[in-house]
DNA sequence: AGCACGCCGACT
DNA sequence: GTCGGCGTGCTC
């Protein structure tokens, strides 16, 4: 008799035994999918193990169907087991996720893209030394510009695909990056490239997946889930913009593509290149520790100007005199400029207009959030205080809630510059791809003088046309209730700097002109920023020094959610494990559900996992009407 | 996760 | 007597 252990697509941390009928016996293989009866339904599962004996004292059901070939080879199976364990997602759910069987929309048409003549930059000898360095291991690649980056990619592709006949995976943060890269790569290597992302139809995904599996293509470009590509022999994985937060999946399995790529590299042995202009603190830390090798091909020679405007000394707070001058000059010279405002719903903190001080949590150093009823709350540790009447730093009397949006800025500059052609670019104004295409066309036709935009404009194809950028109020980014706020701001500024025109100018308006991130950015000293940010992370027990696991609790009845948080807190107090909370999340109520969270932290991730598994998981099952979500190394804690 | 089982109060 | 509330526990 033959038996198998099967992983089912259920949130259960267990495998189920099944009997294999004689006629299916020799078709069973680990990694194949099977259809099995479960309760009153038939479910698809993965064969994880073959055994000679069944489960003692149990009448086992027989499997119904087996795949013709294993969908997951042993390498991908091992990767799945690691993800399941690391990210607290059942093996069955993880493995089901790794296959291209999720539903989706339809495939997009190929876009027409001009390849400019500047791509004759392809200079082989210049990079020979660096290319020869790229052997098995992790690399952090910091290109100085797009041309250098693409040249390096092309040379690597030539080496890995053309010379060695191995497969290359190129992972990009969003779908819109695909057409250009595909075009430019095919220009030099006119071979078929697999494209893989969530908007492909089920059938199309499967086709692409099969092509990779059968070795009919050697190169694939795609988003996050492409890291599970079934290539037979991976020779290189490149992750573009490694610091991009879309690389962490919000739904289960809540994996980060960088961490999965590192694990896959350990299993399958290939070079992994993480590309970035402004690395995540995690990657910076790994470079310093010698875990990643740094690749820098040339020194940055880009010239640009940064002006920091101290709003405390300005009469008008939206348009300082410097910015107003800048706009006038830009209009006179018929150039395109951008006013950047991050009007994302969440920017309320308390700022002193006289000294620029922001009321922060004494424990966590993040901006305290204003709540109705005059309370200030820390969204990590739940520290509470009343809104002070006078500034605790300078005794000033001008404490203000801060939070201005694009529409207000638009109104203000329309009043001031009545003949200027102004276009607001935010989610409200650009709500379809046709609206976006119209915007690009208008930019091409030089029909716009001033863009008033949010994160939506931070794209190479827009920024490359811009000479002057005004950051209307950088403090809204610096003081978000998230310890990564400063890191994100620095990355944003670096991205803007990297894409705007040569000799472009960035005017940053702030109440905190001496902030280390602004200072380092103005002086072009990245190292200064990273050193200081690292010091703060260490001092406050933040990642990358400590591992974090976030427990999110959501439920319709506020008291019950709060109560569940307290139960976890009581349990944790008996353990030697540091934690923050329970506290209300920055977004304290979403779609009628109240949200609380706790953050567990320790140098040793397996210790947190042990406590979570042994002490907290049993508690979770008792919560009624409460959804519990465990996020390992969360990137957002809103 | 679903779904059945079972133990309790409320009610035609 | 029986309808339905949801706490508990199982699914190979």
XYZ file of C-alpha atoms (C1' of nucleotides) in Angstrom:
662
model
C 0.000 0.000 0.000
C 1.107 3.549 -0.694
C 0.154 6.661 1.239
C 0.923 10.344 0.755
C 0.922 13.470 2.856
C -0.857 16.356 1.153
C -0.740 20.146 1.717
C -4.176 21.700 1.143
C -5.056 25.302 0.368
C -6.350 25.918 3.905
C -4.999 28.035 6.753
C -4.028 24.911 8.660
C -0.527 24.054 9.764
C -0.880 20.382 9.069
C -0.674 17.859 6.274
C -3.369 15.296 5.531
C -2.848 11.601 4.815
C -4.392 9.912 1.805
C -4.358 6.430 0.380
C -3.156 5.998 -3.213
C -5.223 3.544 -5.279
C -3.106 0.962 -7.195
C -3.813 2.442 -10.646
C -2.349 5.824 -9.592
C 0.521 4.354 -7.608
C 3.392 4.862 -10.086
C 2.227 8.340 -11.058
C 2.696 9.796 -7.602
C 5.613 12.195 -7.280
C 6.519 14.834 -4.750
C 5.499 18.287 -5.978
C 2.630 17.009 -8.123
C -0.871 18.246 -7.502
C -3.610 15.818 -6.505
C -7.366 16.099 -6.179
C -8.557 14.686 -2.888
C -11.871 14.349 -1.046
C -11.945 16.588 2.010
C -15.053 16.770 4.147
C -17.773 16.874 1.521
C -15.744 18.618 -1.144
C -12.901 17.796 -3.489
C -9.810 19.952 -3.041
C -6.517 20.391 -4.865
C -3.406 19.726 -2.835
C 0.325 19.174 -3.249
C 2.098 15.896 -2.615
C 4.681 16.637 0.073
C 5.724 13.182 1.198
C 5.269 9.516 0.330
C 4.931 6.985 3.161
C 4.496 3.237 3.382
C 2.139 3.476 6.334
C -0.948 5.565 6.821
C -2.049 7.316 9.974
C -2.598 4.711 12.701
C -6.194 4.131 13.761
C -7.635 6.142 10.945
C -9.633 5.186 7.906
C -8.039 7.121 5.070
C -9.688 8.358 1.904
C -8.263 7.741 -1.551
C -6.949 10.401 -3.896
C -9.010 11.041 -7.010
C -6.588 12.489 -9.583
C -2.882 13.204 -10.110
C -1.078 15.747 -12.329
C 0.948 14.544 -15.299
C 4.098 16.345 -14.182
C 5.163 17.991 -10.917
C 4.238 21.667 -10.901
C 6.852 22.413 -8.286
C 10.345 20.973 -8.452
C 12.224 20.198 -5.256
C 13.917 23.608 -5.262
C 10.641 25.515 -5.401
C 9.159 23.172 -2.843
C 12.005 23.924 -0.466
C 11.528 27.626 -1.117
C 7.817 27.259 -0.350
C 8.571 25.470 2.894
C 10.871 28.292 3.921
C 8.285 30.977 3.063
C 5.575 29.105 4.905
C 7.688 28.867 8.021
C 9.180 32.356 7.884
C 6.026 34.319 7.067
C 3.489 32.335 9.100
C 1.461 31.089 6.167
C 0.351 27.479 5.874
C 2.390 25.373 3.443
C -0.696 24.599 1.387
C -1.636 28.246 0.954
C 1.950 29.200 0.158
C 2.367 26.541 -2.512
C -0.972 27.366 -4.093
C 0.058 30.983 -4.215
C 3.347 30.148 -5.945
C 1.566 28.719 -8.985
C 0.017 30.988 -11.598
C -3.519 30.011 -10.770
C -4.946 33.233 -9.378
C -7.629 34.991 -11.360
C -6.950 38.342 -12.978
C -7.775 40.832 -15.736
C -6.656 40.787 -19.356
C -3.315 41.224 -21.082
C -2.308 44.698 -22.243
C -1.238 45.642 -25.761
C 2.374 46.203 -26.565
C 3.226 49.896 -26.346
C 5.134 51.825 -28.950
C 8.356 53.060 -27.477
C 11.057 55.069 -29.078
C 14.579 54.002 -28.318
C 16.666 57.108 -28.383
C 20.009 57.117 -30.173
C 21.763 57.700 -26.886
C 21.658 53.935 -26.441
C 24.860 53.664 -28.509
C 26.522 53.999 -25.120
C 26.905 50.211 -24.969
C 30.572 50.139 -24.007
C 31.834 46.708 -23.213
C 35.395 47.222 -22.104
C 34.419 49.885 -19.606
C 32.528 47.378 -17.476
C 34.497 44.203 -18.089
C 36.002 44.118 -14.649
C 32.674 44.568 -12.873
C 31.030 41.952 -15.060
C 33.653 39.388 -14.141
C 32.958 40.058 -10.449
C 29.365 38.960 -10.754
C 29.539 35.378 -9.624
C 27.373 33.592 -7.111
C 26.425 35.878 -4.234
C 24.416 38.965 -3.308
C 25.231 42.318 -4.872
C 23.987 45.833 -4.334
C 24.300 47.741 -7.587
C 24.228 51.533 -7.458
C 24.141 52.851 -11.019
C 24.746 56.524 -11.540
C 22.137 56.851 -14.264
C 19.786 54.898 -16.465
C 22.292 54.440 -19.272
C 24.883 52.932 -16.979
C 22.288 50.647 -15.445
C 20.971 49.355 -18.775
C 24.478 48.866 -20.183
C 25.382 46.753 -17.206
C 22.207 44.688 -17.501
C 22.795 44.105 -21.207
C 26.348 42.938 -20.650
C 25.234 40.620 -17.872
C 22.457 39.203 -20.029
C 24.975 38.633 -22.798
C 27.205 36.745 -20.404
C 24.554 34.668 -18.657
C 22.128 33.954 -21.503
C 24.252 34.099 -24.641
C 27.459 32.610 -23.274
C 26.320 30.300 -20.514
C 22.833 29.477 -21.776
C 21.299 30.052 -18.377
C 18.102 31.887 -17.440
C 17.738 35.470 -16.234
C 14.944 36.873 -14.078
C 14.444 40.641 -14.014
C 12.038 41.824 -11.335
C 10.511 45.299 -11.463
C 8.284 47.025 -8.871
C 5.342 47.797 -11.136
C 3.955 46.802 -14.506
C 4.622 50.186 -16.112
C 8.376 49.497 -16.028
C 8.040 46.529 -18.360
C 7.580 47.979 -21.883
C 10.743 50.074 -21.887
C 12.979 47.353 -20.491
C 11.532 44.761 -22.824
C 12.061 46.996 -25.818
C 15.602 47.977 -24.976
C 16.686 44.424 -24.207
C 15.132 43.036 -27.382
C 16.845 45.736 -29.378
C 20.165 44.100 -28.514
C 19.049 40.516 -28.016
C 16.221 39.839 -30.435
C 14.877 36.796 -28.651
C 11.600 36.060 -26.969
C 11.163 37.387 -23.434
C 8.604 36.044 -20.981
C 6.467 38.703 -19.312
C 4.848 37.919 -16.020
C 2.600 40.034 -13.815
C -0.730 40.012 -12.012
C -2.754 41.600 -14.820
C -2.221 38.725 -17.230
C -5.142 36.410 -17.782
C -4.986 33.028 -16.151
C -4.339 31.400 -19.480
C -1.639 33.882 -20.469
C 0.079 33.455 -17.122
C 0.069 29.748 -17.585
C 1.512 30.059 -21.099
C 4.328 32.277 -19.888
C 4.918 29.947 -16.983
C 5.171 26.924 -19.287
C 7.602 28.706 -21.617
C 9.910 29.348 -18.681
C 9.567 25.862 -17.353
C 10.315 24.261 -20.692
C 13.266 26.538 -21.338
C 11.658 28.071 -24.447
C 12.650 31.490 -23.160
C 15.801 32.416 -21.298
C 14.798 35.779 -19.965
C 11.753 36.921 -18.018
C 10.640 40.369 -16.883
C 7.920 40.725 -14.313
C 6.660 41.844 -10.949
C 7.104 40.347 -7.480
C 5.667 36.891 -8.103
C 8.125 36.265 -10.932
C 10.564 35.221 -8.215
C 8.733 31.870 -8.375
C 9.576 31.436 -12.065
C 10.026 27.723 -12.901
C 13.235 28.176 -14.915
C 15.369 25.039 -15.028
C 18.692 26.829 -14.584
C 18.729 30.307 -13.159
C 21.943 32.169 -13.928
C 20.993 35.601 -12.601
C 18.246 37.429 -10.752
C 18.034 41.217 -10.870
C 15.700 43.191 -8.620
C 15.150 46.774 -9.772
C 14.673 49.489 -7.130
C 15.198 47.092 -4.275
C 13.941 49.647 -1.723
C 10.518 49.848 -3.355
C 7.823 48.995 -0.807
C 5.608 47.229 -3.328
C 7.994 44.290 -3.039
C 6.330 43.288 0.201
C 3.055 41.499 -0.381
C 0.152 42.787 1.705
C -1.862 39.565 1.605
C -0.711 36.145 2.757
C 1.944 34.960 2.183
C 3.291 38.364 3.288
C 6.674 37.821 1.693
C 9.310 40.327 0.622
C 10.668 39.492 -2.810
C 14.213 40.460 -1.757
C 14.231 37.981 1.124
C 12.705 35.247 -1.019
C 15.276 35.918 -3.741
C 18.085 35.632 -1.200
C 16.674 32.306 -0.030
C 16.232 31.046 -3.578
C 19.812 32.052 -4.308
C 20.975 29.965 -1.361
C 19.096 26.969 -2.725
C 19.872 27.328 -6.433
C 23.173 29.219 -6.378
C 23.269 32.195 -8.741
C 24.248 35.863 -8.505
C 21.525 38.148 -7.144
C 21.717 41.819 -8.040
C 19.742 44.373 -6.038
C 19.673 47.640 -7.940
C 19.033 50.982 -6.282
C 19.847 54.659 -6.261
C 19.028 54.912 -2.566
C 19.216 51.580 -0.759
C 16.884 50.489 1.987
C 18.471 50.634 5.424
C 18.236 46.843 5.483
C 20.391 46.532 2.386
C 22.792 49.231 3.514
C 23.235 47.280 6.734
C 23.943 44.118 4.780
C 26.570 45.893 2.690
C 28.261 47.131 5.876
C 28.206 43.637 7.331
C 29.748 42.235 4.168
C 26.699 40.184 3.232
C 26.244 42.079 -0.022
C 29.023 43.217 -2.317
C 28.679 46.780 -3.538
C 28.906 47.494 -7.278
C 29.587 51.107 -8.189
C 30.822 51.604 -11.724
C 31.531 55.320 -11.692
C 31.322 58.426 -9.572
C 28.214 60.542 -9.680
C 28.873 63.628 -11.706
C 25.322 64.917 -11.907
C 25.101 68.580 -11.104
C 22.060 69.851 -9.368
C 21.088 72.476 -6.832
C 19.177 72.116 -3.596
C 17.787 75.056 -1.708
C 16.280 74.616 1.700
C 13.771 77.294 2.652
C 13.141 77.974 6.325
C 9.384 78.522 6.548
C 9.648 79.959 10.037
C 11.046 83.077 8.438
C 8.466 83.334 5.703
C 5.224 85.279 5.723
C 3.334 83.069 3.288
C 3.583 79.404 4.123
C 2.660 77.766 0.818
C 4.760 79.924 -1.472
C 7.944 81.223 0.067
C 9.654 84.123 -1.671
C 12.313 81.744 -3.056
C 9.750 79.398 -4.495
C 7.750 82.265 -5.931
C 10.888 83.612 -7.610
C 11.633 80.141 -8.915
C 8.175 79.820 -10.435
C 8.411 83.227 -12.079
C 11.761 82.379 -13.601
C 10.537 78.998 -14.777
C 7.490 80.612 -16.411
C 9.648 83.263 -18.073
C 11.893 80.620 -19.566
C 8.917 78.493 -20.644
C 10.135 75.547 -18.612
C 8.150 72.859 -16.887
C 8.138 72.764 -13.105
C 6.658 70.591 -10.405
C 5.152 71.457 -7.048
C 5.150 68.310 -4.963
C 2.706 67.769 -2.094
C 2.049 64.414 -0.557
C -1.578 64.735 0.228
C -2.150 61.262 1.480
C -5.007 61.271 3.949
C -2.654 61.009 6.819
C -0.534 63.976 7.700
C -1.811 65.382 10.961
C 0.801 66.189 13.494
C 1.460 69.127 15.767
C 4.068 71.595 14.630
C 5.382 74.761 16.247
C 5.461 77.526 13.657
C 8.026 79.477 15.594
C 10.767 76.922 16.220
C 9.720 74.165 13.815
C 9.540 71.587 16.595
C 7.230 68.604 16.199
C 5.696 66.844 19.174
C 7.142 63.331 19.093
C 6.828 60.243 21.210
C 9.511 60.194 23.930
C 9.865 56.412 23.507
C 9.595 55.897 19.774
C 10.585 59.236 18.236
C 7.795 59.108 15.668
C 5.420 62.040 15.269
C 2.483 61.847 17.675
C -0.857 61.760 15.928
C -3.607 64.218 16.709
C -6.936 62.708 17.735
C -10.231 64.410 18.352
C -10.584 65.368 21.982
C -7.201 67.074 22.122
C -5.233 63.878 22.591
C -1.878 63.106 21.039
C -1.185 59.409 20.596
C 1.869 57.353 19.658
C 0.891 54.648 17.203
C 3.607 52.272 18.244
C 3.565 52.226 22.037
C 0.269 53.964 22.813
C 1.904 56.807 24.733
C -0.679 59.550 25.264
C -0.473 63.173 26.132
C -2.646 66.272 25.866
C -1.983 68.784 23.142
C 0.179 71.363 24.880
C -0.864 75.021 24.856
C 2.642 76.272 24.352
C 5.543 74.714 22.502
C 7.590 72.510 24.851
C 10.774 73.467 22.998
C 10.574 77.227 22.612
C 7.533 78.174 24.696
C 6.037 79.622 21.519
C 2.282 79.946 21.158
C 1.848 78.995 17.518
C 1.252 75.261 17.667
C -0.592 74.109 14.559
C -2.085 70.938 13.149
C -0.424 70.328 9.818
C -2.017 68.832 6.736
C -2.441 70.661 3.416
C -3.425 69.058 0.125
C -2.931 69.462 -3.613
C -6.200 71.264 -4.204
C -5.354 74.047 -1.818
C -1.940 74.517 -3.372
C -3.478 74.506 -6.836
C -5.962 77.221 -5.826
C -3.241 79.313 -4.278
C -0.945 79.318 -7.306
C -3.803 79.832 -9.753
C -4.598 83.015 -7.859
C -1.012 84.148 -8.007
C -0.078 83.086 -11.548
C -3.266 83.590 -13.500
C -1.857 83.014 -16.963
C 0.146 79.917 -16.100
C -1.069 76.570 -17.436
C -1.416 74.464 -14.318
C -2.197 70.761 -14.120
C -3.015 68.965 -10.910
C -1.859 65.329 -10.882
C -3.259 63.204 -8.087
C -5.527 60.184 -7.821
C -8.616 62.389 -8.228
C -7.374 64.159 -11.350
C -5.743 61.155 -13.045
C -8.169 58.317 -12.553
C -7.614 56.274 -15.705
C -4.816 55.195 -17.996
C -6.274 57.401 -20.749
C -6.091 60.431 -18.440
C -2.475 59.532 -17.766
C -1.706 59.165 -21.461
C -3.320 62.537 -22.088
C -1.055 64.017 -19.420
C 2.052 62.578 -21.081
C 0.891 63.888 -24.452
C 0.267 67.359 -22.978
C 3.748 67.307 -21.504
C 5.187 66.242 -24.845
C 3.303 69.086 -26.581
C 4.510 71.548 -23.932
C 0.980 72.475 -22.936
C 1.730 72.620 -19.216
C 3.826 75.072 -17.181
C 3.286 73.850 -13.654
C 2.457 70.387 -12.376
C 0.923 70.196 -8.911
C 1.350 66.598 -7.988
C 1.542 63.807 -5.434
C 3.579 60.575 -5.511
C 1.902 59.945 -8.874
C 4.379 62.206 -10.683
C 7.476 60.521 -9.281
C 8.149 58.656 -12.506
C 11.115 58.879 -14.804
C 9.004 59.700 -17.856
C 7.598 62.790 -16.122
C 10.563 63.909 -14.047
C 12.974 63.848 -16.996
C 11.171 66.890 -18.444
C 11.419 68.969 -15.286
C 13.984 71.629 -14.354
C 12.586 72.896 -11.080
C 10.902 70.976 -8.275
C 9.322 72.633 -5.254
C 8.587 70.428 -2.247
C 5.829 72.492 -0.677
C 6.115 71.113 2.851
C 8.632 68.371 3.458
C 7.591 68.108 7.104
C 4.440 66.174 6.203
C 6.725 63.405 4.971
C 9.202 63.637 7.803
C 6.615 63.393 10.530
C 4.419 60.524 9.470
C 3.816 58.077 12.319
C 6.219 55.542 10.856
C 9.858 55.074 11.794
C 10.743 54.672 8.121
C 9.367 58.132 7.266
C 12.828 59.709 7.032
C 14.216 56.854 4.973
C 11.302 57.109 2.531
C 11.760 60.861 2.254
C 15.459 60.481 1.491
C 14.680 57.874 -1.150
C 12.028 60.105 -2.679
C 14.382 63.074 -2.879
C 17.121 60.878 -4.345
C 14.764 59.573 -6.988
C 13.705 63.107 -7.933
C 17.314 64.207 -8.081
C 18.241 61.233 -10.234
C 15.564 61.864 -12.845
C 15.131 65.613 -13.280
C 17.142 67.480 -15.884
C 20.860 68.018 -15.505
C 21.518 71.237 -13.554
C 17.978 71.104 -12.249
C 16.979 72.638 -8.948
C 15.032 71.379 -5.952
C 13.526 73.853 -3.486
C 12.550 72.230 -0.212
C 10.275 74.169 2.149
C 10.432 73.155 5.797
C 10.096 74.219 9.405
C 13.081 72.035 10.223
C 15.917 73.166 7.931
C 18.652 71.597 10.044
C 17.233 68.066 9.778
C 20.045 65.574 9.095
C 18.309 64.065 6.071
C 17.819 67.450 4.403
C 21.340 68.522 5.210
C 22.880 65.334 3.842
C 20.727 65.584 0.736
C 21.640 69.207 0.079
C 25.328 68.446 0.400
C 25.064 65.247 -1.645
C 26.484 63.206 1.242
C 24.436 60.012 1.287
C 26.852 58.434 3.707
C 26.012 61.077 6.341
C 22.333 60.316 6.095
C 22.782 56.559 6.341
C 25.159 56.788 9.271
C 22.845 59.000 11.284
C 19.737 57.006 10.404
C 21.524 53.800 11.390
C 22.502 55.307 14.721
C 18.880 56.226 15.443
C 17.617 52.790 14.436
C 20.085 51.183 16.773
C 19.300 53.468 19.661
C 15.550 52.908 19.371
C 15.629 49.149 18.748
C 14.284 49.481 15.225
C 15.025 47.334 12.188
C 17.444 46.443 10.727
C 18.976 45.957 14.170
C 15.985 44.143 15.592
C 13.479 41.880 13.901
C 9.858 42.928 14.055
C 6.659 40.948 13.904
C 3.432 42.888 13.870
C 0.171 41.485 15.164
C -2.834 43.297 13.726
C -6.257 42.905 15.341
C -9.403 43.982 13.506
C -13.026 43.785 14.598
C -16.370 45.554 14.519
C -16.686 46.129 18.254
C -14.057 48.474 19.584
C -14.070 47.093 23.130
C -13.575 43.547 21.966
C -10.596 44.425 19.793
C -9.075 46.441 22.606
C -9.707 43.545 24.984
C -8.016 41.068 22.638
C -4.988 43.368 22.542
C -4.888 43.439 26.326
C -5.044 39.656 26.525
C -2.027 39.404 24.248
C -0.284 42.044 26.316
C -0.927 40.121 29.568
C 0.449 36.951 28.028
C 3.528 38.731 26.685
C 4.331 40.355 30.019
C 5.170 36.896 31.346
C 7.733 36.300 28.595
C 11.155 37.802 28.122
C 10.334 39.458 24.855
C 10.264 43.137 24.039
C 7.092 44.474 22.486
C 5.247 47.692 21.701
C 1.527 48.287 22.183
C -1.206 47.317 22.071
C -2.097 50.604 20.480
C -4.595 51.881 17.992
C -3.241 51.762 14.403
C -2.610 55.051 12.561
C -5.651 54.155 10.476
C -7.685 53.292 13.548
C -10.854 52.292 11.715
C -11.167 50.944 8.188
C -14.466 49.863 6.628
C -16.227 49.752 9.963
C -13.519 47.693 11.648
C -11.464 48.956 14.549
C -7.758 48.268 14.322
C -5.201 47.687 17.064
C -1.710 46.328 16.793
C 1.280 45.096 18.756
C 4.873 44.874 17.638
C 7.082 42.075 18.922
C 10.801 42.644 18.574
C 14.019 40.810 19.234
C 17.488 40.200 17.808
C 16.504 36.594 17.330
C 13.574 36.145 14.994
C 13.145 32.497 15.913
C 12.610 33.505 19.548
C 9.712 35.783 18.593
C 8.292 33.024 16.421
C 8.552 30.548 19.282
C 6.609 32.795 21.668
C 4.094 33.525 18.947
C 3.553 29.863 18.127
C 3.495 28.522 21.645
C 1.907 31.304 23.683
C -0.062 33.566 21.379
C -1.460 31.337 18.619
C -3.607 29.358 21.111
C -4.969 32.682 22.339
C -5.934 33.824 18.849
C -8.338 30.926 18.321
C -10.377 32.100 21.298
C -10.957 35.567 19.874
C -14.399 35.845 18.364
C -15.276 38.381 15.715
C -11.650 39.433 15.479
C -9.333 38.965 12.550
C -5.733 38.380 13.568
C -2.964 39.055 11.072
C 0.700 38.273 11.643
C 3.162 40.254 9.530
C 6.836 39.303 9.675
C 9.162 42.281 9.076
C 6.290 44.626 8.169
C 7.079 47.555 5.903
C 3.971 49.527 6.750
C 2.414 49.774 10.147
C -0.592 51.891 9.274
C -11.242 28.419 6.943
C -15.758 25.986 7.064
C -18.848 23.118 9.153
C -21.092 20.005 12.424
C -22.029 19.122 17.092
C -23.880 20.302 21.456
C -25.395 22.818 25.305
C -28.153 26.669 26.866
C -32.081 30.196 26.950
C -36.544 31.855 24.744
C -40.680 31.086 22.564
C -45.023 29.526 19.304
C -41.252 20.573 23.395
C -38.079 22.956 19.467
C -35.716 26.929 17.395
C -31.447 29.183 17.191
C -27.468 31.460 19.678
C -22.338 30.592 19.189
C -18.311 28.073 21.899
C -15.525 23.800 20.672
C -13.221 20.841 17.839
C -12.294 18.324 13.593
C -11.200 17.854 8.803
C -6.859 12.609 6.214
